[in-house]
Amino acid sequence: MTTTAPDPTTHATPAASGRSGKHWITDWRPEDEEFWENGGRQVARRNLVWSIFAEHLGFSVWLIWSVSSAFLVAQGFAFDAQQLFLLVALPNLVGSLLRLPYTFAVPRFGGRNWTMVSAALLLVPTLLFAHAVQQPGTPYWVFCVIAATAGLGGGNFASSMANINFFYPAAKKGAALGLNAAGGNLGVSLIQLLLPVIVGGAGIFGLVRARESGISLQYAAYVYAVLAVVAVVAAALRMDNLSSAVSRPREQLRVVRNRQTWVMSLLYVGTFGSFIGYSAAMPLLIKINFWVPDPAPLGTGVFFAYYAFLGAGVGSLTRPLGGWLADRYGGARVTLAAFGGMVLFTLLVLWTLTRLTPNPAADPAVALDNRAWFPWFLAFFLCVFASSGIGNGSTYKMIPAIFRTEAERATTPHTDERAVAVHEATKQSSAAIGIIGAVGAVGGFLIPLAFAAPWVADPLSATRGAFVVFTCFYVVCAAVTYAVYLRRSSAATSLASAGI
């Protein structure tokens, strides 16, 4: 029997519960090699491309405050370092909380439909941002509320990953999820690279200078509002819903009773929590500790804006590498190596910080002395980002592999029971991705707050103390990875032999 290519505009069988129409696919069998080669791959790839675009915009809006918060002072808003770090942290908190309902939305409404809704919701934080930054009298608490709405962009990641997880066969999930996540993660780097250019305050490595008219933060918000509309239209025209991606919230929440969900949540706090937390905090860390007067007309010391985007860029680009390495060598092994790298390079970042003098903005000589250490700080910090990106890719490969392994161990090969169990495992792993992603993103809230510890008067001392804590946490994550997924034991349920 010849398997025809899946066509989202035609259907061989009626969809259940009203799941029918032009953009609903009712027959989707990615594990069937013939089905996959005769059209399935092309459909999955098309949905992946536009999923990446929408998720990319979500990340950009989510992290728009990471760099714009530092420009608020230059625009005349009198906020101190602790207030700025809170503005950076709030979107991460809201984004982490939204990841769970966003995950449940995919089976409830369909991946295409929810991509349209989630992209349209990005108009809320962008347009509110554009209005507030043009009002000199906007109070701090209003900025906090608007920053919190940027968390809507953080939820996009969970729904996008859960959706793409349904489209790809198990053997290709690592690379597909890695590419999807990397495309989204690059939104962090791109907003940090382009926002200074768009608003006119700085440029790429200082090559683009500030406009004489000053900084116009609202321009960046308008650009992303327009792109959000483009994402809505693109999802409507080019993406599909899968009728097979059906699951009730109660069924999805069963994964909270699986201890593997919480083990992987801990590891994801270490990898993705670090990536998003460091990405959010890096512009302010550079500005506070390596401040140098800028010769541009504004004289605002925007040295931080030249290099802040590199961390998120490196972490994003190494994420698919982590997925590819996990497909080849096993996710647990790659994750353990990633945590080893994070321990080493975080210690080296801490070493450079011990050479700095506090409050460089008060003394140009101190600022120049600190700046001499900046290349070392940046190099080691980029290695931390690279390790976290590899760990992000490998952990997301581990999640579907764990649930599939558990399903296969409980069933007999080449039976209908096995096929049903594997399909249920895919739905469970998509739900787990949402929960793990939500817990992991909490790290993005805690890291900026750690750098602005209110009980430490000196920001540099707070930064040093935070990196000590982070290093200890990475050691714990490495130990857990080895003990749960790599250490051989006599127990029949050990996952070490499964090559997770």
Short mmCIF file of C-alpha atoms in Angstrom, two decimals:
data_model
loop_
_atom_site.label_atom_id
_atom_site.label_comp_id
_atom_site.label_asym_id
_atom_site.label_seq_id
_atom_site.Cartn_x
_atom_site.Cartn_y
_atom_site.Cartn_z
CA MET A 1 0.00 0.00 0.00
CA THR A 2 1.32 3.40 -0.94
CA THR A 3 1.08 6.10 1.68
CA THR A 4 0.11 9.44 0.24
CA ALA A 5 1.64 12.67 1.39
CA PRO A 6 -0.26 14.40 4.18
CA ASP A 7 -2.25 17.25 2.74
CA PRO A 8 -3.57 19.79 5.22
CA THR A 9 -6.33 20.81 2.82
CA THR A 10 -7.87 17.35 2.44
CA HIS A 11 -8.80 14.67 4.92
CA ALA A 12 -9.46 10.98 4.61
CA THR A 13 -11.37 10.74 7.87
CA PRO A 14 -13.62 13.14 9.74
CA ALA A 15 -12.01 14.90 12.71
CA ALA A 16 -13.36 14.37 16.16
CA SER A 17 -14.89 17.12 18.28
CA GLY A 18 -15.19 19.55 15.38
CA ARG A 19 -11.49 19.30 14.54
CA SER A 20 -11.93 19.60 10.80
CA GLY A 21 -11.32 22.22 8.19
CA LYS A 22 -8.70 23.50 5.84
CA HIS A 23 -5.90 23.73 8.39
CA TRP A 24 -6.59 20.53 10.38
CA ILE A 25 -4.54 17.40 9.61
CA THR A 26 -6.40 14.29 10.72
CA ASP A 27 -3.88 11.66 9.61
CA TRP A 28 -0.43 12.21 11.07
CA ARG A 29 2.01 9.28 11.53
CA PRO A 30 5.57 10.63 11.82
CA GLU A 31 6.93 7.30 13.09
CA ASP A 32 5.81 5.65 9.82
CA GLU A 33 8.92 6.02 7.66
CA GLU A 34 7.04 5.79 4.37
CA PHE A 35 4.52 8.40 5.51
CA TRP A 36 7.34 10.66 6.69
CA GLU A 37 9.32 10.48 3.45
CA ASN A 38 6.25 10.92 1.22
CA GLY A 39 5.26 14.38 2.43
CA GLY A 40 5.32 14.29 6.22
CA ARG A 41 8.80 15.79 6.42
CA GLN A 42 7.83 18.78 4.25
CA VAL A 43 4.72 19.57 6.30
CA ALA A 44 6.64 19.32 9.56
CA ARG A 45 9.42 21.54 8.23
CA ARG A 46 6.96 24.22 7.08
CA ASN A 47 5.32 24.33 10.49
CA LEU A 48 8.72 24.40 12.17
CA VAL A 49 9.83 27.44 10.14
CA TRP A 50 6.83 29.58 11.06
CA SER A 51 6.83 28.33 14.61
CA ILE A 52 10.42 29.55 14.90
CA PHE A 53 9.44 32.98 13.54
CA ALA A 54 6.60 33.46 16.02
CA GLU A 55 8.62 32.13 18.92
CA HIS A 56 11.54 34.37 17.96
CA LEU A 57 9.32 37.44 18.25
CA GLY A 58 8.00 36.19 21.57
CA PHE A 59 11.50 35.96 22.99
CA SER A 60 12.39 39.41 21.68
CA VAL A 61 9.38 41.00 23.37
CA TRP A 62 9.99 38.95 26.52
CA LEU A 63 13.53 40.29 26.84
CA ILE A 64 12.95 43.81 25.52
CA TRP A 65 13.38 45.12 29.07
CA SER A 66 16.77 43.47 29.46
CA VAL A 67 18.41 46.23 27.42
CA SER A 68 15.79 49.00 27.39
CA SER A 69 15.79 49.21 31.20
CA ALA A 70 19.34 50.56 31.10
CA PHE A 71 18.28 53.20 28.58
CA LEU A 72 15.52 54.46 30.88
CA VAL A 73 18.08 56.32 32.99
CA ALA A 74 19.53 57.95 29.87
CA GLN A 75 16.01 58.99 28.89
CA GLY A 76 15.52 60.78 32.21
CA PHE A 77 13.88 58.21 34.50
CA ALA A 78 15.58 58.20 37.92
CA PHE A 79 15.74 54.48 38.77
CA ASP A 80 18.52 52.84 40.80
CA ALA A 81 20.25 49.51 40.05
CA GLN A 82 17.88 47.43 42.20
CA GLN A 83 14.82 48.93 40.51
CA LEU A 84 16.29 48.26 37.07
CA PHE A 85 17.10 44.63 37.90
CA LEU A 86 13.51 44.16 39.11
CA LEU A 87 12.19 45.50 35.79
CA VAL A 88 14.44 42.96 34.06
CA ALA A 89 13.27 40.11 36.31
CA LEU A 90 9.48 40.64 36.25
CA PRO A 91 8.90 39.50 32.63
CA ASN A 92 10.77 36.28 33.42
CA LEU A 93 8.52 35.53 36.39
CA VAL A 94 5.31 36.08 34.41
CA GLY A 95 6.69 34.23 31.40
CA SER A 96 7.52 31.20 33.53
CA LEU A 97 4.03 31.13 35.06
CA LEU A 98 2.35 31.36 31.64
CA ARG A 99 4.24 28.44 30.16
CA LEU A 100 1.96 25.84 31.71
CA PRO A 101 -1.36 27.21 30.35
CA TYR A 102 0.32 27.91 27.02
CA THR A 103 1.33 24.24 26.81
CA PHE A 104 -2.25 23.12 27.54
CA ALA A 105 -3.54 25.49 24.87
CA VAL A 106 -1.95 23.53 21.99
CA PRO A 107 -4.05 20.36 22.36
CA ARG A 108 -7.08 22.45 23.31
CA PHE A 109 -7.09 24.91 20.40
CA GLY A 110 -4.56 23.52 17.90
CA GLY A 111 -0.95 24.54 17.31
CA ARG A 112 -1.69 26.88 14.39
CA ASN A 113 -4.61 28.55 16.13
CA TRP A 114 -2.72 29.15 19.35
CA THR A 115 0.30 30.50 17.48
CA MET A 116 -2.01 33.14 16.00
CA VAL A 117 -3.43 34.05 19.41
CA SER A 118 -0.08 34.13 21.21
CA ALA A 119 1.46 36.30 18.48
CA ALA A 120 -1.46 38.73 18.63
CA LEU A 121 -1.06 39.03 22.42
CA LEU A 122 2.42 40.49 21.85
CA LEU A 123 0.69 43.73 20.86
CA VAL A 124 -0.19 44.29 24.53
CA PRO A 125 3.36 44.67 25.95
CA THR A 126 4.74 46.41 22.86
CA LEU A 127 2.09 49.12 22.57
CA LEU A 128 1.99 49.72 26.34
CA PHE A 129 5.79 50.03 26.33
CA ALA A 130 5.69 52.53 23.46
CA HIS A 131 3.18 54.71 25.30
CA ALA A 132 4.89 54.66 28.71
CA VAL A 133 8.41 55.56 27.59
CA GLN A 134 7.07 58.71 25.93
CA GLN A 135 5.54 59.97 29.18
CA PRO A 136 8.23 61.50 31.45
CA GLY A 137 5.93 61.33 34.43
CA THR A 138 5.27 57.58 34.21
CA PRO A 139 5.71 56.20 37.76
CA TYR A 140 7.90 53.21 38.50
CA TRP A 141 4.99 50.92 39.45
CA VAL A 142 3.44 51.44 36.00
CA PHE A 143 6.71 50.37 34.40
CA CYS A 144 6.62 47.26 36.61
CA VAL A 145 3.13 46.37 35.38
CA ILE A 146 4.08 46.90 31.74
CA ALA A 147 7.27 44.90 32.19
CA ALA A 148 5.18 42.06 33.64
CA THR A 149 3.01 41.98 30.48
CA ALA A 150 6.16 41.29 28.46
CA GLY A 151 5.97 37.84 30.06
CA LEU A 152 3.32 37.04 27.43
CA GLY A 153 6.24 36.54 25.05
CA GLY A 154 7.81 34.01 27.41
CA GLY A 155 4.80 31.72 27.24
CA ASN A 156 5.24 31.31 23.47
CA PHE A 157 8.21 29.02 23.96
CA ALA A 158 6.23 26.32 25.77
CA SER A 159 3.36 26.20 23.27
CA SER A 160 5.75 26.26 20.32
CA MET A 161 7.88 23.42 21.68
CA ALA A 162 4.83 21.33 22.63
CA ASN A 163 3.40 21.82 19.15
CA ILE A 164 6.58 20.89 17.25
CA ASN A 165 7.05 17.85 19.50
CA PHE A 166 3.91 16.35 17.91
CA PHE A 167 5.15 16.90 14.34
CA TYR A 168 8.48 15.00 14.47
CA PRO A 169 9.43 11.32 14.95
CA ALA A 170 11.40 10.39 18.06
CA ALA A 171 14.69 9.99 16.19
CA LYS A 172 14.51 13.58 14.92
CA LYS A 173 13.05 15.37 17.94
CA GLY A 174 16.42 16.43 19.33
CA ALA A 175 17.45 18.37 16.24
CA ALA A 176 13.94 19.73 15.52
CA LEU A 177 13.33 20.92 19.07
CA GLY A 178 16.87 22.29 19.19
CA LEU A 179 16.33 24.35 16.03
CA ASN A 180 12.92 25.54 17.22
CA ALA A 181 14.31 26.62 20.56
CA ALA A 182 17.45 28.17 19.07
CA GLY A 183 15.41 30.25 16.64
CA GLY A 184 13.37 31.53 19.55
CA ASN A 185 16.37 32.07 21.81
CA LEU A 186 18.00 34.17 19.08
CA GLY A 187 15.23 36.68 19.65
CA VAL A 188 17.00 37.59 22.90
CA SER A 189 20.25 38.30 21.11
CA LEU A 190 18.59 40.17 18.25
CA ILE A 191 16.63 42.53 20.51
CA GLN A 192 19.81 43.29 22.45
CA LEU A 193 21.71 43.88 19.20
CA LEU A 194 19.14 45.94 17.32
CA LEU A 195 17.30 47.86 20.03
CA PRO A 196 20.22 50.26 20.64
CA VAL A 197 20.36 50.90 16.88
CA ILE A 198 16.60 51.32 16.49
CA VAL A 199 16.23 53.72 19.41
CA GLY A 200 19.31 55.73 18.44
CA GLY A 201 21.25 55.41 21.69
CA ALA A 202 24.16 53.23 20.58
CA GLY A 203 25.11 50.79 17.89
CA ILE A 204 26.78 47.60 16.85
CA PHE A 205 30.18 47.68 18.58
CA GLY A 206 29.83 51.46 18.63
CA LEU A 207 29.86 51.78 14.84
CA VAL A 208 26.42 53.37 14.80
CA ARG A 209 26.34 56.51 16.88
CA ALA A 210 23.55 58.11 18.87
CA ARG A 211 21.17 60.45 17.07
CA GLU A 212 21.42 64.12 17.93
CA SER A 213 17.73 64.06 18.84
CA GLY A 214 18.35 61.52 21.60
CA ILE A 215 16.91 58.13 22.47
CA SER A 216 13.45 57.07 21.24
CA LEU A 217 12.64 53.77 22.93
CA GLN A 218 9.15 53.66 21.46
CA TYR A 219 10.54 52.92 17.98
CA ALA A 220 11.65 49.43 19.03
CA ALA A 221 8.18 48.67 20.39
CA TYR A 222 6.52 49.79 17.16
CA VAL A 223 8.81 47.57 15.08
CA TYR A 224 7.91 44.48 17.10
CA ALA A 225 4.22 45.32 17.11
CA VAL A 226 4.26 45.28 13.30
CA LEU A 227 6.22 42.00 13.25
CA ALA A 228 3.67 40.46 15.62
CA VAL A 229 0.93 41.21 13.10
CA VAL A 230 3.07 39.57 10.39
CA ALA A 231 3.42 36.47 12.60
CA VAL A 232 -0.35 36.24 13.02
CA VAL A 233 -0.92 36.36 9.28
CA ALA A 234 1.89 33.88 8.54
CA ALA A 235 0.58 31.38 11.08
CA ALA A 236 -2.92 31.68 9.64
CA LEU A 237 -1.74 30.98 6.10
CA ARG A 238 1.18 28.56 6.54
CA MET A 239 0.70 26.49 9.71
CA ASP A 240 -1.51 23.50 10.55
CA ASN A 241 -3.34 21.96 13.48
CA LEU A 242 -3.00 18.24 14.28
CA SER A 243 -6.17 16.42 15.24
CA SER A 244 -4.04 13.75 16.92
CA ALA A 245 -2.62 16.33 19.34
CA VAL A 246 -5.48 15.90 21.77
CA SER A 247 -5.16 15.78 25.52
CA ARG A 248 -7.21 17.00 28.46
CA PRO A 249 -5.49 19.14 31.10
CA ARG A 250 -6.20 16.46 33.71
CA GLU A 251 -4.42 13.88 31.55
CA GLN A 252 -1.53 16.25 30.92
CA LEU A 253 -1.14 17.03 34.60
CA ARG A 254 -0.48 13.36 35.32
CA VAL A 255 3.13 14.10 34.51
CA VAL A 256 3.47 16.01 37.78
CA ARG A 257 3.30 12.63 39.56
CA ASN A 258 6.26 11.36 37.57
CA ARG A 259 9.49 12.06 39.43
CA GLN A 260 11.36 12.39 36.14
CA THR A 261 9.40 15.59 35.47
CA TRP A 262 10.87 17.19 38.58
CA VAL A 263 14.38 15.87 38.06
CA MET A 264 14.39 17.36 34.56
CA SER A 265 12.87 20.59 35.92
CA LEU A 266 15.83 20.94 38.26
CA LEU A 267 18.28 20.39 35.40
CA TYR A 268 16.42 22.86 33.20
CA VAL A 269 16.63 25.52 35.90
CA GLY A 270 20.39 25.07 35.61
CA THR A 271 20.52 25.27 31.80
CA PHE A 272 17.67 27.42 30.51
CA GLY A 273 17.23 29.33 33.77
CA SER A 274 20.85 30.36 33.48
CA PHE A 275 20.53 31.26 29.81
CA ILE A 276 17.50 33.49 30.20
CA GLY A 277 18.60 34.93 33.56
CA TYR A 278 22.08 35.83 32.35
CA SER A 279 20.66 37.18 29.08
CA ALA A 280 18.34 39.47 31.00
CA ALA A 281 20.98 40.64 33.46
CA MET A 282 24.06 40.91 31.21
CA PRO A 283 23.42 44.43 29.84
CA LEU A 284 23.07 45.84 33.36
CA LEU A 285 26.01 43.81 34.68
CA ILE A 286 28.26 45.31 32.02
CA LYS A 287 26.86 48.81 32.48
CA ILE A 288 27.31 48.78 36.27
CA ASN A 289 30.75 47.15 36.46
CA PHE A 290 32.43 48.40 33.26
CA TRP A 291 30.90 51.86 32.84
CA VAL A 292 32.88 54.25 30.66
CA PRO A 293 31.81 57.78 29.58
CA ASP A 294 30.70 57.71 25.96
CA PRO A 295 31.77 60.41 23.50
CA ALA A 296 28.35 60.38 21.84
CA PRO A 297 26.21 63.51 22.29
CA LEU A 298 24.22 61.98 25.12
CA GLY A 299 27.31 61.05 27.13
CA THR A 300 25.39 58.22 28.77
CA GLY A 301 28.03 55.53 28.97
CA VAL A 302 26.35 53.06 26.62
CA PHE A 303 29.38 50.78 26.36
CA PHE A 304 27.19 47.93 27.65
CA ALA A 305 25.04 47.98 24.51
CA TYR A 306 27.89 47.13 22.16
CA TYR A 307 28.45 43.60 23.47
CA ALA A 308 25.41 42.58 25.55
CA PHE A 309 23.81 40.67 22.66
CA LEU A 310 26.73 38.26 22.27
CA GLY A 311 25.86 36.11 25.28
CA ALA A 312 22.33 35.32 24.16
CA GLY A 313 23.57 34.85 20.60
CA VAL A 314 26.17 32.26 21.59
CA GLY A 315 23.71 30.44 23.86
CA SER A 316 21.12 30.33 21.09
CA LEU A 317 23.48 29.07 18.40
CA THR A 318 24.87 26.28 20.58
CA ARG A 319 21.41 24.99 21.50
CA PRO A 320 20.87 23.01 18.27
CA LEU A 321 24.42 21.72 18.67
CA GLY A 322 23.36 20.34 22.04
CA GLY A 323 20.36 18.65 20.43
CA TRP A 324 22.52 17.16 17.67
CA LEU A 325 25.13 15.92 20.15
CA ALA A 326 22.35 14.42 22.27
CA ASP A 327 20.93 12.56 19.26
CA ARG A 328 24.41 11.17 18.59
CA TYR A 329 25.86 10.51 22.06
CA GLY A 330 22.90 10.56 24.43
CA GLY A 331 21.29 13.50 26.17
CA ALA A 332 22.47 12.65 29.68
CA ARG A 333 26.14 12.50 28.70
CA VAL A 334 25.97 15.82 26.89
CA THR A 335 24.05 17.42 29.76
CA LEU A 336 26.67 16.26 32.27
CA ALA A 337 29.45 17.73 30.10
CA ALA A 338 27.48 20.99 29.80
CA PHE A 339 27.21 21.35 33.56
CA GLY A 340 30.92 20.61 33.87
CA GLY A 341 31.60 23.49 31.49
CA MET A 342 29.25 25.79 33.39
CA VAL A 343 31.05 25.07 36.68
CA LEU A 344 34.47 25.75 35.17
CA PHE A 345 33.63 28.94 33.29
CA THR A 346 31.47 30.41 36.07
CA LEU A 347 34.47 30.09 38.37
CA LEU A 348 36.57 31.92 35.78
CA VAL A 349 33.96 34.70 35.52
CA LEU A 350 34.09 34.97 39.30
CA TRP A 351 37.87 35.23 39.10
CA THR A 352 37.65 38.25 36.78
CA LEU A 353 35.13 39.93 39.11
CA THR A 354 37.59 39.67 42.01
CA ARG A 355 39.89 41.98 40.02
CA LEU A 356 37.30 44.77 39.69
CA THR A 357 36.79 47.86 41.85
CA PRO A 358 33.24 48.85 42.90
CA ASN A 359 31.35 51.87 41.54
CA PRO A 360 33.36 52.65 38.37
CA ALA A 361 30.95 55.44 37.38
CA ALA A 362 32.24 57.60 40.26
CA ASP A 363 35.87 57.59 39.12
CA PRO A 364 37.05 57.54 35.46
CA ALA A 365 40.36 55.97 36.51
CA VAL A 366 38.56 53.09 38.20
CA ALA A 367 36.32 52.70 35.16
CA LEU A 368 39.33 52.35 32.89
CA ASP A 369 40.98 49.83 35.23
CA ASN A 370 37.80 47.73 35.26
CA ARG A 371 37.45 47.95 31.52
CA ALA A 372 40.88 46.35 31.12
CA TRP A 373 39.39 43.17 32.58
CA PHE A 374 36.32 43.27 30.36
CA PRO A 375 37.71 41.05 27.54
CA TRP A 376 38.38 38.26 30.06
CA PHE A 377 34.96 38.69 31.67
CA LEU A 378 33.24 38.61 28.28
CA ALA A 379 35.20 35.59 27.00
CA PHE A 380 34.50 33.46 30.06
CA PHE A 381 30.88 34.58 30.23
CA LEU A 382 30.36 33.61 26.58
CA CYS A 383 31.69 30.15 27.43
CA VAL A 384 29.08 29.93 30.21
CA PHE A 385 26.42 30.85 27.64
CA ALA A 386 27.76 28.25 25.19
CA SER A 387 27.62 25.54 27.87
CA SER A 388 24.09 26.52 28.89
CA GLY A 389 22.97 26.46 25.25
CA ILE A 390 24.35 22.95 24.74
CA GLY A 391 22.65 21.89 27.97
CA ASN A 392 19.35 23.38 26.81
CA GLY A 393 19.44 21.32 23.64
CA SER A 394 20.45 18.09 25.35
CA THR A 395 17.88 18.32 28.17
CA TYR A 396 15.05 18.81 25.69
CA LYS A 397 16.22 15.71 23.84
CA MET A 398 16.10 13.80 27.13
CA ILE A 399 12.45 14.63 27.93
CA PRO A 400 10.68 12.74 25.08
CA ALA A 401 13.31 9.98 25.30
CA ILE A 402 12.53 9.39 28.99
CA PHE A 403 8.77 9.13 28.49
CA ARG A 404 9.14 6.94 25.39
CA THR A 405 11.53 4.60 27.22
CA GLU A 406 9.11 4.23 30.13
CA ALA A 407 6.26 3.46 27.69
CA GLU A 408 8.32 0.86 25.82
CA ARG A 409 9.40 -0.89 29.01
CA ALA A 410 5.77 -1.29 30.06
CA THR A 411 4.59 -2.83 26.75
CA THR A 412 5.40 -5.62 24.30
CA PRO A 413 7.21 -4.72 21.06
CA HIS A 414 5.31 -4.71 17.74
CA THR A 415 1.86 -4.63 19.33
CA ASP A 416 -1.05 -2.20 19.18
CA GLU A 417 -0.54 -1.68 22.91
CA ARG A 418 3.00 -0.45 22.23
CA ALA A 419 1.80 1.94 19.49
CA VAL A 420 -0.84 3.42 21.78
CA ALA A 421 1.63 3.72 24.64
CA VAL A 422 4.19 5.52 22.47
CA HIS A 423 1.53 7.96 21.24
CA GLU A 424 0.49 8.66 24.82
CA ALA A 425 4.14 9.12 25.74
CA THR A 426 4.41 11.83 23.09
CA LYS A 427 1.46 13.66 24.62
CA GLN A 428 2.89 13.23 28.10
CA SER A 429 6.30 14.50 27.03
CA SER A 430 4.67 17.59 25.48
CA ALA A 431 2.92 18.27 28.78
CA ALA A 432 6.17 17.67 30.64
CA ILE A 433 7.92 20.14 28.33
CA GLY A 434 5.47 22.81 29.47
CA ILE A 435 5.95 22.09 33.16
CA ILE A 436 9.72 21.73 32.90
CA GLY A 437 9.92 24.89 30.81
CA ALA A 438 7.84 26.80 33.35
CA VAL A 439 9.96 25.70 36.30
CA GLY A 440 13.20 26.25 34.39
CA ALA A 441 12.24 29.79 33.42
CA VAL A 442 11.92 30.71 37.09
CA GLY A 443 15.71 30.82 37.07
CA GLY A 444 15.40 33.78 34.74
CA PHE A 445 13.55 35.62 37.52
CA LEU A 446 15.86 34.63 40.36
CA ILE A 447 19.18 35.39 38.67
CA PRO A 448 18.61 39.14 38.10
CA LEU A 449 17.29 39.43 41.66
CA ALA A 450 20.41 37.71 42.99
CA PHE A 451 22.56 40.32 41.27
CA ALA A 452 20.55 43.07 42.97
CA ALA A 453 20.37 41.56 46.48
CA PRO A 454 18.88 44.38 48.62
CA TRP A 455 20.86 43.25 51.69
CA VAL A 456 24.16 43.94 49.87
CA ALA A 457 24.87 47.65 49.42
CA ASP A 458 27.62 47.18 46.83
CA PRO A 459 26.37 45.80 43.47
CA LEU A 460 29.77 44.24 42.72
CA SER A 461 29.75 42.28 46.00
CA ALA A 462 26.21 41.10 45.25
CA THR A 463 27.36 39.92 41.81
CA ARG A 464 30.29 37.99 43.25
CA GLY A 465 28.12 36.32 45.87
CA ALA A 466 25.54 35.38 43.23
CA PHE A 467 28.12 33.62 41.05
CA VAL A 468 29.35 31.61 44.04
CA VAL A 469 25.80 30.35 44.62
CA PHE A 470 25.32 29.59 40.93
CA THR A 471 28.52 27.54 40.79
CA CYS A 472 27.41 25.40 43.73
CA PHE A 473 24.03 24.84 42.07
CA TYR A 474 25.67 23.65 38.83
CA VAL A 475 27.71 21.12 40.83
CA VAL A 476 24.45 19.78 42.28
CA CYS A 477 22.88 19.55 38.80
CA ALA A 478 25.88 17.64 37.46
CA ALA A 479 25.70 15.20 40.38
CA VAL A 480 21.97 14.62 39.83
CA THR A 481 22.46 14.03 36.10
CA TYR A 482 25.07 11.38 36.76
CA ALA A 483 23.19 9.69 39.62
CA VAL A 484 19.82 9.44 37.86
CA TYR A 485 20.69 8.94 34.19
CA LEU A 486 24.26 7.67 33.93
CA ARG A 487 25.18 5.69 37.05
CA ARG A 488 24.72 1.99 36.44
CA SER A 489 22.72 0.18 39.08
CA SER A 490 21.15 -3.20 39.58
CA ALA A 491 17.64 -1.78 39.55
CA ALA A 492 15.55 -2.88 36.60
CA THR A 493 14.11 0.62 36.26
CA SER A 494 17.50 2.30 35.88
CA LEU A 495 17.55 4.64 32.90
CA ALA A 496 21.32 4.50 32.50
CA SER A 497 21.15 1.53 30.11
CA ALA A 498 18.52 3.23 27.96
CA GLY A 499 20.91 5.85 26.59
CA ILE A 500 18.69 8.76 27.62
#
